[in-house]
């Protein structure tokens, strides 16, 4: 088995061969993942196993805390003091359950904590009763998962391929996806390339953080890249948090095996949004791939409470809709950047297209974009090819944000079109049919580093993505006429019907008197309307109301404002030839049904825009100056949107009509020939 796919296929075959008839496919992961972790850890411990057993025997009863001493002998931050390993467990098949449990209990506490997240103990009795424990131990005992045989990168691929297959079997949410290593590599290049001069010398200390770290791929790849490509002397400290216990355990176990295993202690379990366990830290670098389109309803109460604190919390800029939490992670990461006075921070986050444009001016999403752009924290966005991810084929984008832009980038945003930077895979993995080659990663990195405009790179001022949404009003013009049909409509109006409805509940007699009086008033109103001139068409609302009030007064029929409004509603209709309606102060009333909106670019004067783009077509329109922005108080609501596609759109002219007609004729002839053959 020479590559990760062969290893993954072998491990998957263990599940299929051993568990298929006794366990539902959706439960395979509960056993396969922990056995894979156990075997990988065991492979690391094999060279020093006998030495650890000997030292443990010497220390027995003499030292209370043997952890440091045994770790020194094991040459890593964990150990196992059992005489057994997976192969030796096979020597006593009758007692395999008891011995396996003893073996598991002999790991150091940090490994036991990792394995506990898989809840494998729940299956031991079942496995033993069905003679499956021996078979699983035998299968896994014969696969070499030592880091020398399977690198951290390949092991990450193995875990994510297994998880992809498990998710497929259980038909899980497509938002539960994993980041292909070439995408991580590209993000790492974009994040660190500009800092090669800063961290390329001496022995700097740097922190890297992923708030949705999954199996830890972004953390391990970033550390490898810095040590292999920039400076092996950089002291890299990795931090992460993961909400899923299984992937948390995998990440923690992989970091336990990497280097001196120190970083494993910095991986936390829980929801970053509602239970951030790194609140006391800020970071030099951050990378993340939060779930696409996954709701944050479970975190809503705590998130909203923090948002109410304003910018003393993480979510002061605004809240996105509860159906998608990507932008919450974006804000969280920005708040976790190392302050500028401490050297500043850089971050990369991969998201789908929604955060680019979802939300109108004033919405939570727009306000988040506004906060990022107006504070000059967005450095670049790279559009990625589709079909890159295992469980979803949608288009994705990498946002690079920083609070320490270099001088040439200040006030600017670079958009890079990388949608064509892919090669087809020889064999697809779920929805993943494309991958980015190393050469293409280097191309995208150069595009970003050069910061020049070309076919694939465009540079804009921050304000280019902003606009003012102004409200355009037009005057209300009503034509009125009393007709039999409209009188019938009045009877269906709530205000009219409520005249004959009493609010009294207990006093039946009083209730009946009120309702009888109401019905009488209804009849009187109908009589008044029936007596008005049904042939007269009023082109002035005021003239109609004057005649209506006069008729009601003459008949001594008193009505209140809601009923008067109901009468006007059913007896009137909009007509562009009618007189303009005005309120009692003589001000023109707006027709809400004709209300429209215009998005005026921030760098344009709204009055000039209105006179050029609106007034020539609707001369009676005006800007509603009472609609203002909450932050700056100016006319119109400020919004920000990044319509990525419009900047790289290439017009494709339609084919000539004759060519299309030729194709249609050919198809028709082909169909006729098929039908002739079928008749024979």
Coordinates of C-alpha atoms in Angstrom, one line a residue, residues 189 196 200 223-232 438 442:
X189 CA 1.0 30.1 0.7
X196 CA 8.9 35.5 4.4
X200 CA 12.7 34.0 7.5
X223 CA 3.6 24.4 10.4
X224 CA 5.2 22.1 7.8
X225 CA 5.2 24.9 5.2
X226 CA 6.9 27.4 7.4
X227 CA 9.5 24.9 8.6
X228 CA 10.2 23.4 5.2
X229 CA 9.9 26.5 2.9
X230 CA 10.7 29.5 5.1
X231 CA 12.6 28.9 8.3
X232 CA 13.0 25.6 10.2
X438 CA 1.3 22.8 -7.2
X442 CA 2.4 29.0 -7.2

